[in-house]
């Protein structure tokens, strides 16, 4: 196994955070024969006994004999760690990650928003950290059951800078397992690009009265607000050095209109009483802009309304 | 009766729009012996039979033998017409007002927000139009029953410009009937000053999840948002030539904290399925700013969220 091909079939892959994202992408890798080890809590018994099920318009998949573990000590050292934990639980990674580490273990965070790569780099070393943006509509509908609704591609990059051979290799591995995956020249730019969608849609799905994407876009005032928020984010990203394409906002709205009605992950977290990723999606982008003297007044209003909604939610 | 004292006991006063505001202020005038004629619809039978009741921490009042009318033709010409109709029904004034008019009949709108004086001036002549800002917490709790919660003062001015003798006389008349009333040098400035309170509190009482003023101010993110909205409005008003006092936002928030918990009129309209005054309170100020090339991004977000909430409300 040469260093220039850092992913090979005998590579050990860990998935930390076995919600919809972890189970879907880990499940795709396992489905194609990769040696994937899931850290599981609530779904352990179900998945141990019956495996993972991916229900998808592209064809259902039943993944049997899934490697489930209750601790990362049980998993042991891996070559690639996929982190799909809710970012509000990042504190727990301080204990969860060390048992998985070898000197060159890669940490690939598929978490939402801003700040997760920084957290991993600070605690485990910048050289380990990759980030992936998941453009996917999935919901975990029952223990071990993932409903894949649409899309699924990942945009992947290196936290430390430009893509390396290992970045290309990890992306190729995902592609070989049926996951469209591209390598981003700039991970930071890719993160901002994803926020252009997540900030308005995840936000308005909550403060618009617990509504799906179709309902948001059927409302003229909310569609106008989506566009205004997107433009504010694109303008700010540009001033922060991440030039996003002209027309991105309009394209994203048009593409979202072609999607089936979709409940954002934040909405599902909100209505199910789980933690909502308020800071990585809304708080951290606002703080990064503010730190550079840039105002994002529309995001600021949305952030305060979401913060209130989450705090006021009856548990 | 001299022209320099335009209000005298034999003056006829009409109240058009007999909700909480009309019944409260009209009721105070009637309570003190003024010749007040109410246009009543839903409350006609109740008020005709039992009069008006004002429940107030300053002492309850029972006003008997109230002049109720089903049409303004029945009322006939008056000297002063108090307009307290929901501004979303302004169109009906085109029919309601003419039977009340003499050449010097004054039209005093106590309606919320921006645009009502302009509407009256356009259709009935600028010279007739006065505006009053009501700083009052009142709710109509049953037909003919007004619960006065706090405050009650009016700030009154001339639409056409500076106060006149008649402005002072009308204000004095209100004061003699137990209503604190001051004359505003600039009605437009007074309107913007009131919007500093109404835009955030009426708005967040709806989009914050149907909550009262105390709940708004107990939420750190919503209190921050109230302050941020107030500052945007004050800054915009200043650029439009209406210089509001430094510290107004902080003062208003501090004063609101001393109030009993209060459901804004917009919230009550919203939850009871009645029309919400979206345009005069949120839409028109935004359009006036936009027309002068001024951005109010925070108001814009709030306006779009309220527009959506009102449109999406299940009747």
Coordinates of C-alpha atoms in Angstrom, one line a residue:
Chain A
X1 CA 0.0 0.0 0.0
X2 CA 1.7 3.1 -1.1
X3 CA 1.2 6.6 0.4
X4 CA 0.1 7.8 -3.0
X5 CA -3.0 5.6 -2.8
X6 CA -4.1 6.3 0.7
X7 CA -7.4 4.4 0.4
X8 CA -7.3 0.7 -0.2
X9 CA -9.8 -2.1 0.6
X10 CA -7.9 -3.0 3.8
X11 CA -8.3 0.6 5.0
X12 CA -10.3 0.9 8.2
X13 CA -12.9 3.6 8.2
X14 CA -14.7 4.8 11.3
X15 CA -18.0 6.7 11.3
X16 CA -18.5 8.9 14.4
X17 CA -22.1 10.1 14.6
X18 CA -24.5 7.6 13.2
X19 CA -27.4 9.8 12.3
X20 CA -28.8 10.2 8.8
X21 CA -25.5 11.5 7.3
X22 CA -23.2 9.1 9.0
X23 CA -25.4 6.1 8.2
X24 CA -26.0 7.1 4.6
X25 CA -22.4 7.8 3.6
X26 CA -20.9 5.1 5.8
X27 CA -23.6 2.8 4.6
X28 CA -22.8 3.4 1.0
X29 CA -19.1 2.6 1.7
X30 CA -20.0 -0.5 3.6
X31 CA -22.5 -1.6 0.8
X32 CA -19.5 -1.6 -1.6
X33 CA -17.4 -3.7 0.6
X34 CA -15.3 -1.2 2.5
X35 CA -14.3 -1.9 6.1
X36 CA -16.5 0.6 7.9
X37 CA -17.0 0.7 11.7
X38 CA -19.9 2.7 13.1
X39 CA -20.0 4.2 16.6
X40 CA -23.6 3.6 17.5
X41 CA -25.6 4.4 20.5
X42 CA -29.4 4.4 20.2
X43 CA -29.5 2.3 17.0
X44 CA -26.9 -0.2 18.1
X45 CA -29.2 -3.2 18.8
X46 CA -31.3 -2.7 15.7
X47 CA -28.4 -2.3 13.3
X48 CA -26.4 -5.1 14.9
X49 CA -29.3 -7.4 14.4
X50 CA -30.7 -6.2 11.1
X51 CA -28.1 -4.0 9.5
X52 CA -28.7 -0.7 7.8
X53 CA -31.4 0.0 5.3
X54 CA -31.2 2.8 2.7
X55 CA -34.5 3.6 1.0
X56 CA -33.7 5.5 -2.1
X57 CA -35.4 6.5 -5.4
X58 CA -32.1 5.2 -7.0
X59 CA -32.8 1.8 -5.5
X60 CA -33.1 0.4 -2.0
X61 CA -30.1 -1.1 -0.3
X62 CA -29.9 -3.5 2.6
X63 CA -26.5 -3.6 4.3
X64 CA -26.1 -6.6 6.5
X65 CA -23.4 -7.5 8.9
X66 CA -22.6 -3.9 9.8
X67 CA -19.7 -3.4 12.2
X68 CA -21.3 -1.6 15.2
X69 CA -19.4 -0.5 18.2
X70 CA -20.4 1.2 21.4
X71 CA -17.1 2.9 22.0
X72 CA -14.3 4.2 19.8
X73 CA -11.9 2.1 21.9
X74 CA -13.7 -0.9 20.5
X75 CA -13.2 0.4 17.0
X76 CA -9.5 1.1 17.5
X77 CA -7.1 2.9 15.1
X78 CA -8.5 3.8 11.6
X79 CA -7.2 5.3 8.5
X80 CA -10.1 7.6 7.8
X81 CA -12.6 8.9 10.4
X82 CA -15.8 10.3 9.0
X83 CA -17.3 12.7 11.5
X84 CA -21.0 13.2 11.2
X85 CA -21.9 14.1 14.7
X86 CA -24.2 17.0 15.4
X87 CA -21.7 19.8 15.8
X88 CA -23.4 20.9 19.1
X89 CA -21.8 17.7 20.5
X90 CA -18.3 18.5 19.3
X91 CA -17.0 18.6 22.9
X92 CA -17.5 14.8 23.0
X93 CA -15.0 14.4 20.2
X94 CA -12.2 15.2 22.6
X95 CA -12.7 11.7 24.1
X96 CA -14.1 9.9 21.0
X97 CA -11.3 10.7 18.5
X98 CA -8.0 9.7 20.3
X99 CA -8.6 5.9 20.2
X100 CA -9.1 6.1 16.5
X101 CA -5.9 7.9 15.7
X102 CA -2.7 6.7 14.0
X103 CA -0.1 9.2 12.9
X104 CA -1.7 9.7 9.5
X105 CA -5.3 9.1 10.3
X106 CA -7.5 11.5 8.3
X107 CA -10.4 13.3 10.0
X108 CA -13.2 14.0 7.4
X109 CA -15.9 16.2 8.9
X110 CA -19.2 16.0 7.0
X111 CA -20.8 18.4 9.6
X112 CA -22.7 21.5 8.7
X113 CA -21.7 25.1 8.8
X114 CA -18.6 26.9 9.9
X115 CA -16.1 26.0 12.7
X116 CA -15.9 22.3 12.7
X117 CA -12.6 21.9 10.8
X118 CA -11.1 24.6 13.1
X119 CA -12.2 22.6 16.1
X120 CA -10.6 19.4 14.8
X121 CA -7.5 21.2 13.7
X122 CA -7.0 22.8 17.1
X123 CA -7.3 19.6 19.0
X124 CA -5.9 16.9 16.6
X125 CA -3.7 18.8 14.2
X126 CA -4.4 20.7 11.0
X127 CA -2.7 18.1 8.8
X128 CA -5.4 15.5 9.6
X129 CA -8.4 17.6 8.7
X130 CA -10.6 17.3 5.6
X131 CA -14.0 18.7 5.2
X132 CA -16.9 17.5 3.1
X133 CA -20.1 19.4 2.2
X134 CA -23.0 17.1 1.7
X135 CA -25.6 18.1 -0.8
X136 CA -28.2 15.6 0.1
X137 CA -31.8 15.3 1.2
X138 CA -32.0 12.4 3.7
X139 CA -33.9 11.6 6.9
X140 CA -33.4 8.9 9.4
X141 CA -37.0 7.6 9.6
X142 CA -36.4 4.8 12.1
X143 CA -33.4 3.1 13.8
X144 CA -31.2 1.9 11.1
X145 CA -33.4 3.2 8.3
X146 CA -32.3 6.1 6.2
X147 CA -34.7 7.6 3.7
X148 CA -32.7 9.1 0.8
X149 CA -34.9 11.7 -0.9
X150 CA -32.7 13.4 -3.4
X151 CA -29.1 14.4 -4.4
X152 CA -26.2 13.0 -2.4
X153 CA -23.1 14.5 -3.8
X154 CA -20.2 15.6 -1.6
X155 CA -17.8 18.5 -2.2
X156 CA -14.6 17.7 -0.4
X157 CA -11.5 19.7 0.4
X158 CA -8.5 20.1 2.6
X159 CA -8.7 22.4 5.7
X160 CA -5.1 23.2 5.4
X161 CA -5.2 24.5 1.8
X162 CA -5.2 23.0 -1.7
X163 CA -6.2 19.4 -2.5
X164 CA -3.6 16.7 -2.1
X165 CA -3.3 13.3 -3.5
X166 CA -5.1 11.9 -0.5
X167 CA -8.0 14.3 -1.1
X168 CA -8.4 13.0 -4.6
X169 CA -8.1 9.4 -3.4
X170 CA -10.8 9.8 -0.7
X171 CA -13.1 11.4 -3.3
X172 CA -12.4 8.6 -5.8
X173 CA -13.2 6.1 -3.1
X174 CA -16.6 7.7 -2.5
X175 CA -17.3 7.8 -6.2
X176 CA -16.5 4.1 -6.5
X177 CA -19.1 3.5 -3.8
X178 CA -21.8 5.3 -5.7
X179 CA -21.5 8.7 -4.1
X180 CA -20.8 11.6 -6.5
X181 CA -17.9 13.4 -5.0
X182 CA -15.9 16.3 -6.3
X183 CA -12.8 17.9 -4.8
X184 CA -13.0 21.6 -4.0
X185 CA -10.1 23.8 -4.6
X186 CA -11.1 25.8 -1.6
X187 CA -12.9 24.2 1.2
X188 CA -13.8 27.6 2.8
X189 CA -15.4 28.7 -0.4
X190 CA -17.3 25.5 -0.6
X191 CA -18.5 26.0 3.0
X192 CA -19.8 29.5 2.2
X193 CA -21.5 28.2 -1.0
X194 CA -23.4 25.7 1.1
X195 CA -24.4 28.3 3.6
X196 CA -26.0 30.2 0.8
X197 CA -28.6 27.5 0.8
X198 CA -28.6 26.4 4.4
X199 CA -28.9 29.8 6.1
X200 CA -32.1 30.8 4.4
X201 CA -33.8 27.4 3.9
X202 CA -32.9 25.8 7.2
X203 CA -33.6 29.1 9.0
X204 CA -37.0 29.9 7.4
X205 CA -38.1 26.3 7.7
X206 CA -38.1 27.0 11.5
X207 CA -39.0 30.7 11.8
X208 CA -41.5 30.6 8.9
X209 CA -43.6 28.3 11.1
X210 CA -42.1 24.8 10.7
X211 CA -42.5 24.5 6.9
X212 CA -40.8 22.5 4.2
X213 CA -38.9 23.9 1.2
X214 CA -41.9 23.8 -1.1
X215 CA -44.0 25.8 1.3
X216 CA -41.2 28.4 1.7
X217 CA -41.0 28.9 -2.1
X218 CA -44.8 29.0 -2.5
X219 CA -44.8 32.1 -0.3
X220 CA -43.9 35.3 -2.2
X221 CA -42.5 37.1 0.8
X222 CA -40.5 34.1 1.9
X223 CA -39.1 33.5 -1.6
X224 CA -38.1 37.2 -1.7
X225 CA -36.5 36.8 1.7
X226 CA -34.6 33.6 0.6
X227 CA -33.2 35.6 -2.3
X228 CA -32.3 38.6 -0.2
X229 CA -30.5 36.5 2.4
X230 CA -28.6 34.6 -0.3
X231 CA -27.5 37.8 -1.9
X232 CA -26.3 39.1 1.5
X233 CA -24.3 35.9 2.1
X234 CA -22.8 35.9 -1.4
X235 CA -21.8 39.5 -1.1
X236 CA -20.2 38.9 2.3
X237 CA -18.4 35.7 1.1
X238 CA -17.0 37.7 -1.8
X239 CA -15.6 40.4 0.6
X240 CA -14.1 37.6 2.7
X241 CA -12.2 36.4 -0.4
X242 CA -14.6 33.6 -1.4
X243 CA -15.9 34.7 -4.8
X244 CA -19.1 32.8 -5.6
X245 CA -20.6 32.6 -9.0
X246 CA -22.9 35.3 -10.3
X247 CA -26.5 33.9 -10.4
X248 CA -25.8 31.3 -7.7
X249 CA -28.8 32.5 -5.6
X250 CA -31.2 32.3 -8.5
X251 CA -29.8 28.9 -9.6
X252 CA -30.2 27.5 -6.1
X253 CA -33.8 28.7 -5.8
X254 CA -34.7 27.3 -9.2
X255 CA -33.1 24.0 -8.4
X256 CA -34.8 23.8 -5.0
X257 CA -38.1 24.3 -6.8
X258 CA -37.5 21.2 -8.8
X259 CA -36.9 19.2 -5.6
X260 CA -39.6 17.3 -3.8
X261 CA -40.9 19.1 -0.7
X262 CA -38.1 18.7 1.8
X263 CA -38.0 19.2 5.6
X264 CA -34.5 20.6 6.4
X265 CA -32.4 18.8 8.9
X266 CA -32.7 21.8 11.2
X267 CA -36.4 21.7 11.1
X268 CA -36.5 18.0 11.9
X269 CA -34.1 18.6 14.8
X270 CA -36.3 21.5 15.9
X271 CA -39.6 19.7 15.9
X272 CA -38.2 16.5 17.4
X273 CA -36.7 18.4 20.3
X274 CA -33.1 17.7 19.3
X275 CA -30.3 20.2 19.3
X276 CA -30.3 22.6 16.4
X277 CA -26.9 23.6 14.9
X278 CA -27.6 27.3 15.5
X279 CA -24.0 28.4 15.9
X280 CA -22.3 26.7 12.9
X281 CA -25.0 27.6 10.5
X282 CA -26.1 31.1 11.6
X283 CA -23.9 32.3 14.5
X284 CA -20.4 31.6 13.2
X285 CA -20.9 33.1 9.7
X286 CA -22.3 36.3 11.3
X287 CA -19.3 36.4 13.7
X288 CA -16.8 35.9 10.9
X289 CA -18.3 38.8 9.0
X290 CA -18.5 41.0 12.0
X291 CA -14.9 40.3 12.9
X292 CA -14.0 41.7 9.5
X293 CA -16.2 44.8 9.9
X294 CA -18.8 43.4 7.6
X295 CA -22.5 43.8 8.4
X296 CA -25.0 41.0 7.7
X297 CA -28.2 42.6 9.0
X298 CA -30.6 40.1 7.5
X299 CA -28.7 37.1 8.8
X300 CA -28.5 38.9 12.1
X301 CA -32.3 39.1 12.3
X302 CA -32.7 35.5 11.3
X303 CA -30.0 34.3 13.8
X304 CA -31.8 36.1 16.7
X305 CA -35.2 34.7 15.7
X306 CA -33.8 31.2 15.5
X307 CA -31.9 31.6 18.7
X308 CA -35.2 32.6 20.4
X309 CA -37.2 29.9 18.7
X310 CA -34.8 27.2 19.9
X311 CA -34.5 28.6 23.4
X312 CA -38.3 29.0 23.7
X313 CA -39.1 25.6 22.4
X314 CA -40.9 23.5 24.8
X315 CA -38.9 20.3 25.3
Chain B
X1 CA -69.0 79.5 19.8
X2 CA -65.9 81.2 18.4
X3 CA -63.7 79.7 15.8
X4 CA -60.8 80.1 18.2
X5 CA -62.4 77.6 20.6
X6 CA -63.4 74.9 18.1
X7 CA -64.5 72.4 20.7
X8 CA -67.4 73.2 23.0
X9 CA -69.9 71.0 24.8
X10 CA -72.4 71.3 21.9
X11 CA -69.9 70.0 19.4
X12 CA -70.8 66.8 17.8
X13 CA -68.2 64.1 17.8
X14 CA -68.4 60.9 15.7
X15 CA -66.3 57.8 16.3
X16 CA -65.8 55.6 13.2
X17 CA -64.4 52.3 14.1
X18 CA -65.6 51.1 17.5
X19 CA -62.9 48.7 18.4
X20 CA -60.8 49.1 21.5
X21 CA -59.3 52.4 20.5
X22 CA -62.5 54.0 19.4
X23 CA -64.5 52.8 22.3
X24 CA -61.9 53.8 24.8
X25 CA -61.2 57.3 23.7
X26 CA -64.8 57.9 22.5
X27 CA -65.9 56.4 25.8
X28 CA -63.7 58.8 27.8
X29 CA -65.2 61.8 26.0
X30 CA -68.8 60.5 26.5
X31 CA -68.1 59.7 30.1
X32 CA -67.3 63.4 30.6
X33 CA -70.5 64.6 29.0
X34 CA -69.4 65.2 25.4
X35 CA -71.8 64.5 22.6
X36 CA -70.2 61.4 21.1
X37 CA -71.8 59.3 18.4
X38 CA -70.5 55.8 17.7
X39 CA -70.8 54.0 14.5
X40 CA -71.3 50.4 15.7
X41 CA -71.7 47.1 14.0
X42 CA -71.2 44.0 16.0
X43 CA -71.4 45.6 19.4
X44 CA -74.5 47.7 18.5
X45 CA -77.2 45.8 20.5
X46 CA -75.0 45.3 23.5
X47 CA -73.9 48.9 23.8
X48 CA -77.3 50.3 23.0
X49 CA -78.8 48.2 25.8
X50 CA -76.0 48.3 28.4
X51 CA -73.6 51.1 27.4
X52 CA -69.8 51.0 27.4
X53 CA -67.7 49.6 30.2
X54 CA -64.1 50.7 30.7
X55 CA -62.2 48.5 33.2
X56 CA -59.1 50.3 34.2
X57 CA -56.5 50.2 37.0
X58 CA -57.3 54.0 37.3
X59 CA -60.9 53.1 38.2
X60 CA -63.7 51.5 36.2
X61 CA -66.2 53.5 34.3
X62 CA -69.7 52.6 33.2
X63 CA -70.9 54.9 30.4
X64 CA -74.7 54.6 29.9
X65 CA -77.0 56.0 27.2
X66 CA -74.3 55.8 24.6
X67 CA -75.3 57.2 21.2
X68 CA -75.0 54.2 18.9
X69 CA -75.7 54.3 15.1
X70 CA -75.6 51.7 12.4
X71 CA -74.7 54.2 9.6
X72 CA -73.0 57.5 9.4
X73 CA -76.1 58.9 7.7
X74 CA -77.8 58.3 11.0
X75 CA -75.1 60.2 12.8
X76 CA -75.1 63.2 10.4
X77 CA -72.7 66.1 10.2
X78 CA -70.2 66.4 13.1
X79 CA -67.5 68.8 14.1
X80 CA -64.9 66.2 14.9
X81 CA -64.6 62.7 13.5
X82 CA -62.4 60.3 15.3
X83 CA -61.3 57.6 13.0
X84 CA -60.2 54.4 14.8
X85 CA -61.0 51.9 12.1
X86 CA -58.5 49.2 11.2
X87 CA -56.5 50.8 8.5
X88 CA -56.9 47.7 6.3
X89 CA -60.5 48.9 6.0
X90 CA -59.7 52.4 4.9
X91 CA -61.5 51.8 1.6
X92 CA -64.8 51.9 3.4
X93 CA -64.1 55.4 4.6
X94 CA -64.9 56.7 1.2
X95 CA -68.6 55.9 1.9
X96 CA -68.6 56.4 5.6
X97 CA -67.1 59.8 5.9
X98 CA -69.1 62.1 3.6
X99 CA -72.3 62.0 5.6
X100 CA -70.4 63.3 8.6
X101 CA -68.8 66.3 6.9
X102 CA -69.4 70.0 7.3
X103 CA -67.1 72.5 5.7
X104 CA -64.8 72.6 8.7
X105 CA -65.2 69.1 10.1
X106 CA -62.0 67.8 11.5
X107 CA -60.9 64.3 10.8
X108 CA -58.7 62.9 13.5
X109 CA -57.2 59.6 12.7
X110 CA -56.0 57.5 15.7
X111 CA -55.0 54.7 13.4
X112 CA -51.6 53.0 13.5
X113 CA -48.6 53.4 11.2
X114 CA -48.0 55.5 8.1
X115 CA -50.3 56.4 5.3
X116 CA -53.6 57.1 7.0
X117 CA -53.4 60.9 7.1
X118 CA -52.3 60.8 3.4
X119 CA -55.3 58.7 2.5
X120 CA -57.7 61.1 4.3
X121 CA -56.1 64.2 2.9
X122 CA -56.3 62.8 -0.6
X123 CA -60.0 62.0 -0.4
X124 CA -61.3 64.7 1.9
X125 CA -58.8 67.5 1.8
X126 CA -55.6 68.1 3.7
X127 CA -57.1 71.0 5.7
X128 CA -59.3 68.6 7.6
X129 CA -56.7 66.1 8.7
X130 CA -55.2 65.7 12.2
X131 CA -53.5 62.6 13.4
X132 CA -53.1 61.2 16.9
X133 CA -50.7 58.6 18.2
X134 CA -52.1 56.6 21.0
X135 CA -49.7 55.2 23.6
X136 CA -52.0 52.9 25.3
X137 CA -52.4 49.3 26.3
X138 CA -56.1 48.3 25.8
X139 CA -58.0 45.3 24.7
X140 CA -61.6 44.9 23.8
X141 CA -62.5 41.8 26.0
X142 CA -66.2 41.5 25.1
X143 CA -68.8 43.5 23.2
X144 CA -68.9 47.0 24.8
X145 CA -66.2 46.1 27.3
X146 CA -62.7 47.7 27.1
X147 CA -59.9 46.6 29.4
X148 CA -57.5 49.4 29.9
X149 CA -54.2 48.0 31.0
X150 CA -51.7 50.9 31.0
X151 CA -50.9 54.3 29.7
X152 CA -53.4 56.1 27.5
X153 CA -51.8 59.4 26.3
X154 CA -52.2 60.8 22.9
X155 CA -49.7 62.8 20.9
X156 CA -51.6 64.8 18.4
X157 CA -50.7 66.9 15.4
X158 CA -51.7 68.5 12.2
X159 CA -51.1 66.6 8.9
X160 CA -50.6 69.8 7.0
X161 CA -47.9 71.3 9.2
X162 CA -47.5 73.0 12.5
X163 CA -50.1 72.9 15.3
X164 CA -53.0 75.4 15.0
X165 CA -55.4 76.8 17.6
X166 CA -57.8 73.9 16.8
X167 CA -55.1 71.3 17.5
X168 CA -54.5 72.8 20.9
X169 CA -58.3 73.0 21.5
X170 CA -58.9 69.3 20.6
X171 CA -55.9 68.3 22.8
X172 CA -57.3 70.3 25.7
X173 CA -60.6 68.7 25.3
X174 CA -59.1 65.2 25.6
X175 CA -57.2 66.3 28.7
X176 CA -60.4 67.6 30.3
X177 CA -61.9 64.2 29.7
X178 CA -59.1 62.5 31.6
X179 CA -56.9 61.6 28.6
X180 CA -53.3 62.9 28.7
X181 CA -52.8 64.6 25.4
X182 CA -49.9 66.6 24.0
X183 CA -49.6 68.5 20.8
X184 CA -46.7 67.3 18.6
X185 CA -44.9 70.0 16.6
X186 CA -44.4 67.5 13.9
X187 CA -46.9 64.7 13.3
X188 CA -44.6 62.9 11.0
X189 CA -41.9 62.8 13.6
X190 CA -44.4 61.6 16.2
X191 CA -45.5 58.8 13.8
X192 CA -41.9 57.6 13.3
X193 CA -41.4 57.8 17.0
X194 CA -44.3 55.5 17.6
X195 CA -43.1 53.1 14.9
X196 CA -39.9 52.8 16.9
X197 CA -42.0 50.8 19.4
X198 CA -44.7 49.3 17.1
X199 CA -42.4 47.8 14.5
X200 CA -40.4 45.6 16.8
X201 CA -42.9 44.8 19.5
X202 CA -46.0 44.3 17.3
X203 CA -43.8 42.4 14.8
X204 CA -42.0 40.1 17.2
X205 CA -45.2 39.4 19.1
X206 CA -46.3 37.6 15.9
X207 CA -43.1 36.2 14.4
X208 CA -41.5 35.4 17.8
X209 CA -44.3 32.8 18.2
X210 CA -47.3 34.7 19.4
X211 CA -45.8 36.1 22.6
X212 CA -46.4 39.1 24.8
X213 CA -44.1 42.0 25.5
X214 CA -42.7 40.5 28.7
X215 CA -41.8 37.3 26.9
X216 CA -40.1 39.2 24.1
X217 CA -38.0 41.1 26.7
X218 CA -37.2 37.9 28.7
X219 CA -35.5 36.5 25.6
X220 CA -32.0 37.8 25.2
X221 CA -31.9 37.4 21.4
X222 CA -35.3 39.0 20.9
X223 CA -34.3 41.9 23.2
X224 CA -31.2 42.4 21.1
X225 CA -33.4 42.3 18.0
X226 CA -35.8 44.9 19.4
X227 CA -32.9 47.2 20.1
X228 CA -31.3 46.6 16.7
X229 CA -34.7 47.3 14.9
X230 CA -35.3 50.4 17.0
X231 CA -31.8 51.7 16.1
X232 CA -32.4 51.1 12.4
X233 CA -35.7 53.0 12.5
X234 CA -34.3 55.9 14.5
X235 CA -31.4 56.2 12.1
X236 CA -33.7 56.1 9.1
X237 CA -36.1 58.6 10.6
X238 CA -33.2 60.9 11.1
X239 CA -32.2 60.6 7.5
X240 CA -35.8 61.4 6.5
X241 CA -35.6 64.6 8.5
X242 CA -37.3 63.4 11.7
X243 CA -34.6 63.6 14.4
X244 CA -35.5 61.4 17.3
X245 CA -33.8 61.7 20.7
X246 CA -30.6 59.9 21.5
X247 CA -31.4 57.1 23.9
X248 CA -35.0 56.7 22.7
X249 CA -34.6 53.0 22.0
X250 CA -33.1 52.2 25.4
X251 CA -35.7 54.3 27.1
X252 CA -38.6 52.6 25.3
X253 CA -37.2 49.2 26.2
X254 CA -36.7 50.2 29.8
X255 CA -40.2 51.6 30.0
X256 CA -41.7 48.5 28.4
X257 CA -40.0 46.3 31.0
X258 CA -42.0 48.2 33.7
X259 CA -45.3 47.5 31.9
X260 CA -47.4 44.6 32.8
X261 CA -47.2 41.8 30.1
X262 CA -49.1 43.1 27.1
X263 CA -50.3 41.4 24.0
X264 CA -49.9 43.9 21.1
X265 CA -53.0 44.8 19.1
X266 CA -51.4 43.1 16.0
X267 CA -50.9 39.9 18.0
X268 CA -54.5 39.9 19.1
X269 CA -55.6 40.6 15.5
X270 CA -53.4 37.8 14.3
X271 CA -54.5 35.1 16.7
X272 CA -58.2 36.1 16.4
X273 CA -58.1 35.9 12.7
X274 CA -58.7 39.6 12.1
X275 CA -56.8 41.7 9.6
X276 CA -53.3 42.7 10.7
X277 CA -52.2 46.2 9.8
X278 CA -49.1 44.9 7.9
X279 CA -48.7 47.8 5.4
X280 CA -49.1 50.9 7.7
X281 CA -46.8 49.4 10.4
X282 CA -44.1 47.6 8.4
X283 CA -44.7 48.0 4.7
X284 CA -45.1 51.7 4.3
X285 CA -42.1 52.8 6.5
X286 CA -40.0 50.4 4.4
X287 CA -41.3 51.8 1.2
X288 CA -40.7 55.4 2.3
X289 CA -37.2 54.6 3.2
X290 CA -36.6 52.7 -0.1
X291 CA -38.1 55.7 -2.0
X292 CA -35.3 57.8 -0.6
X293 CA -32.6 55.3 -1.3
X294 CA -32.4 54.2 2.3
X295 CA -32.0 50.5 3.2
X296 CA -33.8 49.1 6.2
X297 CA -32.6 45.5 5.9
X298 CA -33.8 44.4 9.4
X299 CA -37.3 45.8 8.9
X300 CA -37.3 44.2 5.5
X301 CA -36.8 40.7 7.0
X302 CA -39.4 41.4 9.7
X303 CA -41.9 42.7 7.0
X304 CA -41.4 39.6 4.9
X305 CA -41.8 37.2 7.8
X306 CA -45.0 39.0 9.0
X307 CA -46.4 39.1 5.5
X308 CA -45.8 35.3 5.3
X309 CA -47.3 34.7 8.8
X310 CA -50.4 36.6 8.0
X311 CA -50.9 35.0 4.5
X312 CA -50.2 31.5 5.9
X313 CA -52.5 31.9 8.9
X314 CA -55.3 29.4 8.9
X315 CA -58.5 31.4 9.0

